[in-house]
JSON list of C-alpha atoms in Angstrom, two decimals:
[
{"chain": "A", "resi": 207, "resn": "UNK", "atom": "CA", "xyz": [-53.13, 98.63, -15.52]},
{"chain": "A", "resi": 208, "resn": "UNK", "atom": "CA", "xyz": [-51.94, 95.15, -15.31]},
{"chain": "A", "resi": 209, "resn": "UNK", "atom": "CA", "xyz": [-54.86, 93.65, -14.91]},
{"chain": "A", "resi": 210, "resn": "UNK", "atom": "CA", "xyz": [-56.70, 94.99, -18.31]},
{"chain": "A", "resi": 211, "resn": "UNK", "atom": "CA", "xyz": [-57.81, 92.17, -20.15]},
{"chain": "A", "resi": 212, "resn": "UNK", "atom": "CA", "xyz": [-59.20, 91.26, -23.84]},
{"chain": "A", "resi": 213, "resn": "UNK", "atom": "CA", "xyz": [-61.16, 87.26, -24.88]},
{"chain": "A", "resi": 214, "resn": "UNK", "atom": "CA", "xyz": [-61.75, 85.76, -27.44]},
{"chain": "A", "resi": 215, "resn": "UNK", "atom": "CA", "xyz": [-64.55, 83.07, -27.39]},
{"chain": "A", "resi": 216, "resn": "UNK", "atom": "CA", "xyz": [-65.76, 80.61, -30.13]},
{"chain": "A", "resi": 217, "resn": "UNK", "atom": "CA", "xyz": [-69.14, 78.99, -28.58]},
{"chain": "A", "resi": 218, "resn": "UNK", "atom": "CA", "xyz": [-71.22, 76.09, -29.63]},
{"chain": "A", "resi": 219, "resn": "UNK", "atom": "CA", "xyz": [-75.06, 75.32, -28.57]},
{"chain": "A", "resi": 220, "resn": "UNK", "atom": "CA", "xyz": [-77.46, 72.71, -29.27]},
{"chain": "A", "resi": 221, "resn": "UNK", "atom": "CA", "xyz": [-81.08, 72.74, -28.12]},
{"chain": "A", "resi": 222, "resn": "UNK", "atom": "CA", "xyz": [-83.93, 70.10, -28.29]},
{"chain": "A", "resi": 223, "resn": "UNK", "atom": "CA", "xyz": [-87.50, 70.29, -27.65]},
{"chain": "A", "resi": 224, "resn": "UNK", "atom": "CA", "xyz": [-89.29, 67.11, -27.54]},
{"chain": "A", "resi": 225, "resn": "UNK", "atom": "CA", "xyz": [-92.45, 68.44, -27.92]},
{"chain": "A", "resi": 226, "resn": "UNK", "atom": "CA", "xyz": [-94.55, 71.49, -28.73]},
{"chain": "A", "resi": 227, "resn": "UNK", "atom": "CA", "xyz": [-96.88, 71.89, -25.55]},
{"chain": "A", "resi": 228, "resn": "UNK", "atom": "CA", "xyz": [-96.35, 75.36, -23.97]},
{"chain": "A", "resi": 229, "resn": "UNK", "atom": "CA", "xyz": [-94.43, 74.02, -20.52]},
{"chain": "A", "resi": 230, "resn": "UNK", "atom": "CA", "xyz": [-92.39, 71.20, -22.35]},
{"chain": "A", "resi": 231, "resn": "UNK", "atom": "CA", "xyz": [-88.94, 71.72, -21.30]},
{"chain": "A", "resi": 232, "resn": "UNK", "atom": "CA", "xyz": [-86.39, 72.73, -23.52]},
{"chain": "A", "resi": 233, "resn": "UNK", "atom": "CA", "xyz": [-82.50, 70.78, -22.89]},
{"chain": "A", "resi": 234, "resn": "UNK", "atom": "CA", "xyz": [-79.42, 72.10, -24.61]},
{"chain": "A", "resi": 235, "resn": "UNK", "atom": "CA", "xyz": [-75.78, 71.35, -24.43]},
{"chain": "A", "resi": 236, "resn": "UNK", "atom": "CA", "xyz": [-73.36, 74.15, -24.86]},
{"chain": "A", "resi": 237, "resn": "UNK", "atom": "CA", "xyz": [-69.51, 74.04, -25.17]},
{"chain": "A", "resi": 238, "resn": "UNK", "atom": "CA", "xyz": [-66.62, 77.35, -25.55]},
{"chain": "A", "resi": 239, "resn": "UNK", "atom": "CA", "xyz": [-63.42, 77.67, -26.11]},
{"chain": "A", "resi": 240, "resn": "UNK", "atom": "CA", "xyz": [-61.33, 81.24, -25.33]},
{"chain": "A", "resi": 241, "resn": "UNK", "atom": "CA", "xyz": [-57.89, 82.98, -25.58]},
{"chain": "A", "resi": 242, "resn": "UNK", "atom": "CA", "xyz": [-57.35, 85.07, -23.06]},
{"chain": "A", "resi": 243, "resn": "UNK", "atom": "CA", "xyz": [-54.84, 87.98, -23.32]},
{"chain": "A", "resi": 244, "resn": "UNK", "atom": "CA", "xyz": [-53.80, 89.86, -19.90]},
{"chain": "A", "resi": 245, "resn": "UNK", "atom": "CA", "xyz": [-51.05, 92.72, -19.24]},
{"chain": "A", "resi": 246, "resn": "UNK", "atom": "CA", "xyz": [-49.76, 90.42, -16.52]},
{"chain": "A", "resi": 247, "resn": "UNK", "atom": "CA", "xyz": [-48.39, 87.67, -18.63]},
{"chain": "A", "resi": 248, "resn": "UNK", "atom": "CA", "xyz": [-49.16, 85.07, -15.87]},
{"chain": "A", "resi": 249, "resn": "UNK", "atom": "CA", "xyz": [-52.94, 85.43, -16.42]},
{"chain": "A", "resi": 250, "resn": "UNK", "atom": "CA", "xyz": [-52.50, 84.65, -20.32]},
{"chain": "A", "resi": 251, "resn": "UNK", "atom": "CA", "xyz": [-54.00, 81.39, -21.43]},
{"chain": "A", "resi": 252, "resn": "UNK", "atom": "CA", "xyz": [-56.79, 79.31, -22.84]},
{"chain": "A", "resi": 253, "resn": "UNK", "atom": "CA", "xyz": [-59.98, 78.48, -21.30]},
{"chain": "A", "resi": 254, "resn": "UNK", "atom": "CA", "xyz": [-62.58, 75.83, -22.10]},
{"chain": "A", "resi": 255, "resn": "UNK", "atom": "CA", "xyz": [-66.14, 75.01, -20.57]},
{"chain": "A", "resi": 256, "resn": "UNK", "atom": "CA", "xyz": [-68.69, 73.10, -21.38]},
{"chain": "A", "resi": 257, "resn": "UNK", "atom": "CA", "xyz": [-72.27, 72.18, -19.83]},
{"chain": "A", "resi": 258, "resn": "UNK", "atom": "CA", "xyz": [-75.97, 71.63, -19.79]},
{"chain": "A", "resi": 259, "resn": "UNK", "atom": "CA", "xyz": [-78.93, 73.05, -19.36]},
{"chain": "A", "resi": 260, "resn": "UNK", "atom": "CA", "xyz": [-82.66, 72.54, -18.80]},
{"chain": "A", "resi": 261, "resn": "UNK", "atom": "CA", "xyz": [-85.11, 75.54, -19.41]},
{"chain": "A", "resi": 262, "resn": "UNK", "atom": "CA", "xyz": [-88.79, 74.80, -17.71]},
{"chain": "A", "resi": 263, "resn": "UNK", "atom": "CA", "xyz": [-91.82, 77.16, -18.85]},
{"chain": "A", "resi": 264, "resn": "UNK", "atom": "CA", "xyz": [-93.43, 77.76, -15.06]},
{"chain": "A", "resi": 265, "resn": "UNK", "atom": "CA", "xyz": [-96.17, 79.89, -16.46]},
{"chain": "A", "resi": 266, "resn": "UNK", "atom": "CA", "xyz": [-96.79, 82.21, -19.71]},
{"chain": "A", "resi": 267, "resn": "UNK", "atom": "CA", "xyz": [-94.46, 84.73, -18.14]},
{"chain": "A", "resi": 268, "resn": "UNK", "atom": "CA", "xyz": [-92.14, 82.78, -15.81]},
{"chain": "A", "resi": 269, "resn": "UNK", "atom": "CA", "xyz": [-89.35, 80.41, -16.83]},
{"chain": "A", "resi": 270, "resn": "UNK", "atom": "CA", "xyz": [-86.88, 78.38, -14.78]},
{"chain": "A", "resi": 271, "resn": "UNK", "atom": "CA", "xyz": [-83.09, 77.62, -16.17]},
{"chain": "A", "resi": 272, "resn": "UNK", "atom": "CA", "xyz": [-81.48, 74.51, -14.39]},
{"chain": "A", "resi": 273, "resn": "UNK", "atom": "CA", "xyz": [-77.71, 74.20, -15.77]},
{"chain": "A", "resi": 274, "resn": "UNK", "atom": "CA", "xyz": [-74.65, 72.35, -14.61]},
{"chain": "A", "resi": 275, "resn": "UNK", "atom": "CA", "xyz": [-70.77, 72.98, -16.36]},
{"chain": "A", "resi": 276, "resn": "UNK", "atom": "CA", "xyz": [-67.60, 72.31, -15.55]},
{"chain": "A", "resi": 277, "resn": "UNK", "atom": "CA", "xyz": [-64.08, 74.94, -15.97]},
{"chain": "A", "resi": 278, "resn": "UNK", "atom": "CA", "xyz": [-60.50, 73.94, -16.90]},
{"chain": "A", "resi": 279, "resn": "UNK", "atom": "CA", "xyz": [-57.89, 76.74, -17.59]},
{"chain": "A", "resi": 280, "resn": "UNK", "atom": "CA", "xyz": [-54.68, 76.48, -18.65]},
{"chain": "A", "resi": 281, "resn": "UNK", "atom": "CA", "xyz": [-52.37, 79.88, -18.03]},
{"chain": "A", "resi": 282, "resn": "UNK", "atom": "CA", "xyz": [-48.42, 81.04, -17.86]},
{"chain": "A", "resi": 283, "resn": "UNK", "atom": "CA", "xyz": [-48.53, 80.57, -14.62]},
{"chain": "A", "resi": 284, "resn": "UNK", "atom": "CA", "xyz": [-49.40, 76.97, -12.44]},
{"chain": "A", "resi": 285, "resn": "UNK", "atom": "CA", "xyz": [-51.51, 79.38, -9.94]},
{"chain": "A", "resi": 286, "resn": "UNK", "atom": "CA", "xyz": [-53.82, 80.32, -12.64]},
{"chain": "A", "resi": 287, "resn": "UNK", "atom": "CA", "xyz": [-54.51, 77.03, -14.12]},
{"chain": "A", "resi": 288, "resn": "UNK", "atom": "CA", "xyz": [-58.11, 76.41, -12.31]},
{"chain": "A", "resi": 289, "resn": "UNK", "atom": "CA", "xyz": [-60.60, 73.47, -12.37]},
{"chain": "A", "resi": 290, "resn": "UNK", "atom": "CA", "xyz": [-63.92, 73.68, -11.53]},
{"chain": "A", "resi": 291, "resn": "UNK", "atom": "CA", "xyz": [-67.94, 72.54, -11.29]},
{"chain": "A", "resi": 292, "resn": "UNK", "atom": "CA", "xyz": [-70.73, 74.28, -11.18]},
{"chain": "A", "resi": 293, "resn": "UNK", "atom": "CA", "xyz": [-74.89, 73.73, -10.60]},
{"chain": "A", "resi": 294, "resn": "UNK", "atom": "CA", "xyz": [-77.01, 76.97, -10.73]},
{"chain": "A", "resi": 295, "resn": "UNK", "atom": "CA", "xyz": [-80.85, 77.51, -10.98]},
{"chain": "A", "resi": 296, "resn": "UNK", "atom": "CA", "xyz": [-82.20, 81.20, -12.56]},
{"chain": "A", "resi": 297, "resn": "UNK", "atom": "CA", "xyz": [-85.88, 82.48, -12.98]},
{"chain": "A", "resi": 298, "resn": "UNK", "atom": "CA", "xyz": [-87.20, 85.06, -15.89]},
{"chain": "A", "resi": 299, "resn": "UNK", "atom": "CA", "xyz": [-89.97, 86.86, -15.25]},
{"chain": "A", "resi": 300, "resn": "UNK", "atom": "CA", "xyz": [-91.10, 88.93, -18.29]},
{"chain": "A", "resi": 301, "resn": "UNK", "atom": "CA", "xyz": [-93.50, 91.49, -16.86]},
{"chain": "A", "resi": 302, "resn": "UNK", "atom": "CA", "xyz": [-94.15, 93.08, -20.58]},
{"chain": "A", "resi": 303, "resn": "UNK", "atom": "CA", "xyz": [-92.35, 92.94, -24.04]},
{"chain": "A", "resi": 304, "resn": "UNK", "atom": "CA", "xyz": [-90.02, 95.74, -23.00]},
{"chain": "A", "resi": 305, "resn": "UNK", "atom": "CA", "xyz": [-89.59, 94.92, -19.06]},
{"chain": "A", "resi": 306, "resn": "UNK", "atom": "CA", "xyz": [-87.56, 91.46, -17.45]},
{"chain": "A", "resi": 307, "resn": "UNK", "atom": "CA", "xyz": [-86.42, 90.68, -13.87]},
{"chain": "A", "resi": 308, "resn": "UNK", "atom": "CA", "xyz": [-84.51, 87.92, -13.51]},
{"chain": "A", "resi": 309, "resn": "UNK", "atom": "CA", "xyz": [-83.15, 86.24, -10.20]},
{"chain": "A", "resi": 310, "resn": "UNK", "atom": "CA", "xyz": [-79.81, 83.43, -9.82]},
{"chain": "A", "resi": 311, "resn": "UNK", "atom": "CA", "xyz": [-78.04, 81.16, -7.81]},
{"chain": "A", "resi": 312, "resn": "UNK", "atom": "CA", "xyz": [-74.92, 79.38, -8.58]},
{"chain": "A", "resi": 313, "resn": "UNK", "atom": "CA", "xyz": [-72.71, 76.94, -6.56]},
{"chain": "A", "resi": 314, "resn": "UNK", "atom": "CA", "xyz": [-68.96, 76.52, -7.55]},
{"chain": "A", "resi": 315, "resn": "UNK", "atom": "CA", "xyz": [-66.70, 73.90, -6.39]},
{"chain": "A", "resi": 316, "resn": "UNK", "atom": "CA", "xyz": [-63.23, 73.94, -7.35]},
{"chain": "A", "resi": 317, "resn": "UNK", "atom": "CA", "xyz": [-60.38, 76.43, -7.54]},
{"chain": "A", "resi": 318, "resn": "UNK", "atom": "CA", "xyz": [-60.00, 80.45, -6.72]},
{"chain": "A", "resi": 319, "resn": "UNK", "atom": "CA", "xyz": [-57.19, 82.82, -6.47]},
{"chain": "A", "resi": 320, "resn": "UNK", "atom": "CA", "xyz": [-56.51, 85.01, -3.70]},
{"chain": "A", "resi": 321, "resn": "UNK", "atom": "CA", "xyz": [-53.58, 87.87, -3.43]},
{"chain": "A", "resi": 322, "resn": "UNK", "atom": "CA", "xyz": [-52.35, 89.29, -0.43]},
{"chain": "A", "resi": 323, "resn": "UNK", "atom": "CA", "xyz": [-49.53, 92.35, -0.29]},
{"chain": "A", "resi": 324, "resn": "UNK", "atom": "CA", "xyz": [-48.50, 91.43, 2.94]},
{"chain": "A", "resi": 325, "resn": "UNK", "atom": "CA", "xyz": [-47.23, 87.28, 4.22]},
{"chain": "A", "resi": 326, "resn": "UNK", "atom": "CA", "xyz": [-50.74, 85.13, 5.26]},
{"chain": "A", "resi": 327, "resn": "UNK", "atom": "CA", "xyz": [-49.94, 82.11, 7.16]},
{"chain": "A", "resi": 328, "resn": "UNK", "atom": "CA", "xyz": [-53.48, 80.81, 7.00]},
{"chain": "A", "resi": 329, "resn": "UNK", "atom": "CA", "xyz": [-53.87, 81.76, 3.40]},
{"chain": "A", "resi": 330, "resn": "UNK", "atom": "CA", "xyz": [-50.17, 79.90, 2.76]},
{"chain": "A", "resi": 331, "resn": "UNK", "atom": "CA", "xyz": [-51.31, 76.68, 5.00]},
{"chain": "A", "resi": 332, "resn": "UNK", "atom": "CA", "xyz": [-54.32, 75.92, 2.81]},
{"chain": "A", "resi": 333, "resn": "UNK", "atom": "CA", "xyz": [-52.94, 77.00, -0.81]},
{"chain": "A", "resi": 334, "resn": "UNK", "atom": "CA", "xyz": [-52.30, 74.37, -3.41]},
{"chain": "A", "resi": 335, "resn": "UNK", "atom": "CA", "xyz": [-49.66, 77.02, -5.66]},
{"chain": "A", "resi": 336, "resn": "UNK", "atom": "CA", "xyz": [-48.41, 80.26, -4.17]},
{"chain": "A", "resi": 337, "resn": "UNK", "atom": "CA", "xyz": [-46.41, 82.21, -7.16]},
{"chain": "A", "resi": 338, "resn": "UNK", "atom": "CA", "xyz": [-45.14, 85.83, -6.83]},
{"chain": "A", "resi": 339, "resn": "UNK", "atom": "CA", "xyz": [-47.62, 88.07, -8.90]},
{"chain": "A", "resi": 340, "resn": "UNK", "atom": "CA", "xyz": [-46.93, 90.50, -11.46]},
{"chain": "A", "resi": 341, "resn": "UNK", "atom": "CA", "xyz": [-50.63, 92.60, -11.45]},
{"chain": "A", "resi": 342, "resn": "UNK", "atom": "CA", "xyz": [-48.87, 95.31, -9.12]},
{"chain": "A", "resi": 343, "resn": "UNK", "atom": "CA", "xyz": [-45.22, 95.54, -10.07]},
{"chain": "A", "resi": 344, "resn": "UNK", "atom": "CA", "xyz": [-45.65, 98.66, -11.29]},
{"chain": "A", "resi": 345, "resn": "UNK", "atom": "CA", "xyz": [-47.07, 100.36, -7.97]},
{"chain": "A", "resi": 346, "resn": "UNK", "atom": "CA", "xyz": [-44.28, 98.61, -6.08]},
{"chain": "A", "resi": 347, "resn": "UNK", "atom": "CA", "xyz": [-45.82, 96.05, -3.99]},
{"chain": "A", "resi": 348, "resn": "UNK", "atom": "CA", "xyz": [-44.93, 92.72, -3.10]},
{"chain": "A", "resi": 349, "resn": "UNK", "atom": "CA", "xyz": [-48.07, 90.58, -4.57]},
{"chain": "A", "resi": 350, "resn": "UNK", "atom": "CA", "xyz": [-48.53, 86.98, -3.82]},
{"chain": "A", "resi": 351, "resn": "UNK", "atom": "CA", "xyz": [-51.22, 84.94, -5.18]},
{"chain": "A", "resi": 352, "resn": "UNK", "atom": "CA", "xyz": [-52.60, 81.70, -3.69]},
{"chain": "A", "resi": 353, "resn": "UNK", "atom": "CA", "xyz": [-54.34, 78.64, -5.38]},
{"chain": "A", "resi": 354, "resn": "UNK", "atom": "CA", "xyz": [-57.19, 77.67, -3.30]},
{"chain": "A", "resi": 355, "resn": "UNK", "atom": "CA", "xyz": [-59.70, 74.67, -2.96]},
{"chain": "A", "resi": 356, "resn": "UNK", "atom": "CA", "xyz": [-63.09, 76.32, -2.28]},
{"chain": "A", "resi": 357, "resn": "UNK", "atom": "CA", "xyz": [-66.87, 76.58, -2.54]},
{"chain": "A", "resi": 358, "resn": "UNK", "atom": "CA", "xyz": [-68.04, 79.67, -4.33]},
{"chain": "A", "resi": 359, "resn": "UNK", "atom": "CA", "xyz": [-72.00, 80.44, -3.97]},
{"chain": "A", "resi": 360, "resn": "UNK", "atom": "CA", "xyz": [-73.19, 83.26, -5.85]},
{"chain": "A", "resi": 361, "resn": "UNK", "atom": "CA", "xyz": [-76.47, 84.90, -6.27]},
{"chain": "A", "resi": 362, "resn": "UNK", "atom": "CA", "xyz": [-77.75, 87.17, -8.21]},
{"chain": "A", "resi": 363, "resn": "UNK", "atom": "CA", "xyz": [-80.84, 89.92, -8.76]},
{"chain": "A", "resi": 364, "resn": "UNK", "atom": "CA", "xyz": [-81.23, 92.23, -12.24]},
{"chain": "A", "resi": 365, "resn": "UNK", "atom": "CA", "xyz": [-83.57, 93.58, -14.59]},
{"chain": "A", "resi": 366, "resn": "UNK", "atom": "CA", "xyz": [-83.50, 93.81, -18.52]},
{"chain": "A", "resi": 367, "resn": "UNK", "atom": "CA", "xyz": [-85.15, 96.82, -20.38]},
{"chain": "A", "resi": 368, "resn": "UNK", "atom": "CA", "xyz": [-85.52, 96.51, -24.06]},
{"chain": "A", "resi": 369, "resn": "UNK", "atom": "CA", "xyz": [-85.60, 100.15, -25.85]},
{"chain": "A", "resi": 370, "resn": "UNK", "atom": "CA", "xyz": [-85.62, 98.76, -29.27]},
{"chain": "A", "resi": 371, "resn": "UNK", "atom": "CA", "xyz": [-85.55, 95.88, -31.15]},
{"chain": "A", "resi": 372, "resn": "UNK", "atom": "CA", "xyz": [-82.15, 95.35, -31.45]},
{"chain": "A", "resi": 373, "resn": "UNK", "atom": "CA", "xyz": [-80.61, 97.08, -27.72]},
{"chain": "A", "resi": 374, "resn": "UNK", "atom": "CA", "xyz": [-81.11, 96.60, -24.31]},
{"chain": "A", "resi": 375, "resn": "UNK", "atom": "CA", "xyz": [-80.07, 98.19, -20.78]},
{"chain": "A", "resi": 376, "resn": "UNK", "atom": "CA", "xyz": [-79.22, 95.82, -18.22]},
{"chain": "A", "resi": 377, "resn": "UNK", "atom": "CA", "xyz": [-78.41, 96.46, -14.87]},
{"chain": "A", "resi": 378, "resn": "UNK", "atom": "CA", "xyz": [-77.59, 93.55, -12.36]},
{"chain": "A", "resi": 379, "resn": "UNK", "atom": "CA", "xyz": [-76.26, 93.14, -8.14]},
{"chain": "A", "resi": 380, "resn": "UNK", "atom": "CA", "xyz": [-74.32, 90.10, -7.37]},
{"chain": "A", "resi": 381, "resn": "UNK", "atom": "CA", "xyz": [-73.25, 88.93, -4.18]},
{"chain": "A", "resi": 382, "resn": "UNK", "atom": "CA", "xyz": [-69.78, 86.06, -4.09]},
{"chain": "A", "resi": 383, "resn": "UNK", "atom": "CA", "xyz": [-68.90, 84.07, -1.26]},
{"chain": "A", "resi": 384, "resn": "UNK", "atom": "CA", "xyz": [-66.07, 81.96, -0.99]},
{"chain": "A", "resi": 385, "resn": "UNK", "atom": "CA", "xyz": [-65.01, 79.32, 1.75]},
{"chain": "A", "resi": 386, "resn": "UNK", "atom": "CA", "xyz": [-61.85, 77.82, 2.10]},
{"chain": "A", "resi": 387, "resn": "UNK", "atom": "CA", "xyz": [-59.79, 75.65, 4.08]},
{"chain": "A", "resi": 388, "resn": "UNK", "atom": "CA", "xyz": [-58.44, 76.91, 7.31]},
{"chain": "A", "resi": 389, "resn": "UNK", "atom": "CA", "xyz": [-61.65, 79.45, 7.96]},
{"chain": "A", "resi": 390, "resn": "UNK", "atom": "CA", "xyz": [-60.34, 81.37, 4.91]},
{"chain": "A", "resi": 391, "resn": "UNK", "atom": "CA", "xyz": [-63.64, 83.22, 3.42]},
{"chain": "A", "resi": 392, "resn": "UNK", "atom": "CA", "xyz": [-63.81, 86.10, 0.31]},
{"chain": "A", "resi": 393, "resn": "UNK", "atom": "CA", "xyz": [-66.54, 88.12, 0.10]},
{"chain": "A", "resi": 394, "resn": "UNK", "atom": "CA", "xyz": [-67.68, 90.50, -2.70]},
{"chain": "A", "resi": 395, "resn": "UNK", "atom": "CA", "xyz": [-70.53, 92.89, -3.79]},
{"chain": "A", "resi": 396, "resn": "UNK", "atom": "CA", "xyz": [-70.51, 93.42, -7.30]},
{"chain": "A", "resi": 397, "resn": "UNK", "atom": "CA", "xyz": [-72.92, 95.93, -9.41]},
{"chain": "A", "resi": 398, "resn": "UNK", "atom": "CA", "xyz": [-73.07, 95.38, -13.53]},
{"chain": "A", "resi": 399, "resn": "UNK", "atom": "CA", "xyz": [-74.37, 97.92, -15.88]},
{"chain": "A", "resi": 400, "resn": "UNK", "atom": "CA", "xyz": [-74.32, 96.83, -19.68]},
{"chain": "A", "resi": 401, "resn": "UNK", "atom": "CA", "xyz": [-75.96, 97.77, -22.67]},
{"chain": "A", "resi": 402, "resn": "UNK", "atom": "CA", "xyz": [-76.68, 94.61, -25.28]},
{"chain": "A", "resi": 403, "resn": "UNK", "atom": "CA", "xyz": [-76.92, 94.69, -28.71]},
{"chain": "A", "resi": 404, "resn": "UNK", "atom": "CA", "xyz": [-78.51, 92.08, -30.96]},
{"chain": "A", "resi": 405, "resn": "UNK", "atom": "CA", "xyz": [-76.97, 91.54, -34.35]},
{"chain": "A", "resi": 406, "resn": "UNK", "atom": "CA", "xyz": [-79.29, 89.15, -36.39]}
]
């Protein structure tokens, strides 16, 4: 499968405090660097981000996350070198020591890739790069892929169950929508289903 993938990050985080009442906010900076490694060779490259963050206590059990970042990705090919910014708000609601929901939103603006099999006019009118893509050479089709300008919103609904001190079950539902130029849209459902480990 082409589109198998393995990263490599090296993050960095600092926090501050400014105080030790129980609803003083807590700000942080955080930056990362990563290598990615695809099968499709156009997809290989480095990726960097960087943002900030603000977390608010809202009660003993509820806490509010207010972050804003920005994206730059450099890759083999010009179609996957993306810039972007992003402003997102998420809530934590620890119903017990063992139980979590947690609820997001995120806004994107900046750069997405879309593929198409077959020729898109529309998608080709309001692309920045169009490159042939190699993901499906081995299935025989025809793959273009389009650099796009667009506004990504994405929300977000999950729940965290801790069975032991050092592992977790999470389970998460996201919904992505993307608007381009040209009435060109992307829609996607997506359903996560991790297990976390702790290591310190």
């Amino acid at each position: 499968n082409q589109l198998n993938n393995a990263k490599a990050t090296l993050m960095t985080r600092l926090s501050h405090k400014p105080g030790g009442g129980l609803f003083t906010p807590t700000f942080g900076l955080w930056s990362s660097a990563s290598y990615w490694d695809w099968a499709s060779e156009l997809r290989d490259g480095n990726e960097y981000r960087a943002g900030l963050f603000m977390l608010t206590p809202l009660s003993t059990t509820i806490t509010a996350r207010l972050s804003a970042g920005v994206l730059r990705r450099n890759a083999q090919s010009r179609v996957y070198e993306l810039r972007s910014r992003s402003a997102g708000l998420n809530l934590d609601w620890v119903l017990n020591p063992q139980f979590s929901l947690y609820a997001g939103f995120q806004y994107q603006d900046g750069d997405i890739v879309s593929t198409s099999t077959a020729p898109a006019p529309q998608l080709a009118s309001a692309a920045e790069v169009i490159e042939t893509d190699d993901a499906y050479g081995d299935v025989g089709l025809n793959q273009i892929a389009y650099r796009l300008d667009a506004r990504t919103r994405v929300g977000a609904l999950g729940f965290n169950y801790a069975f032991s001190r050092r592992y977790a079950l999470d389970a998460q539902v996201q919904t992505v929508k993307s608007s381009a130029r040209l009435g060109n849209e992307y829609q996607r459902h997506i359903s996560l289903l991790s297990i976390l480990a702790r290591f310190n």
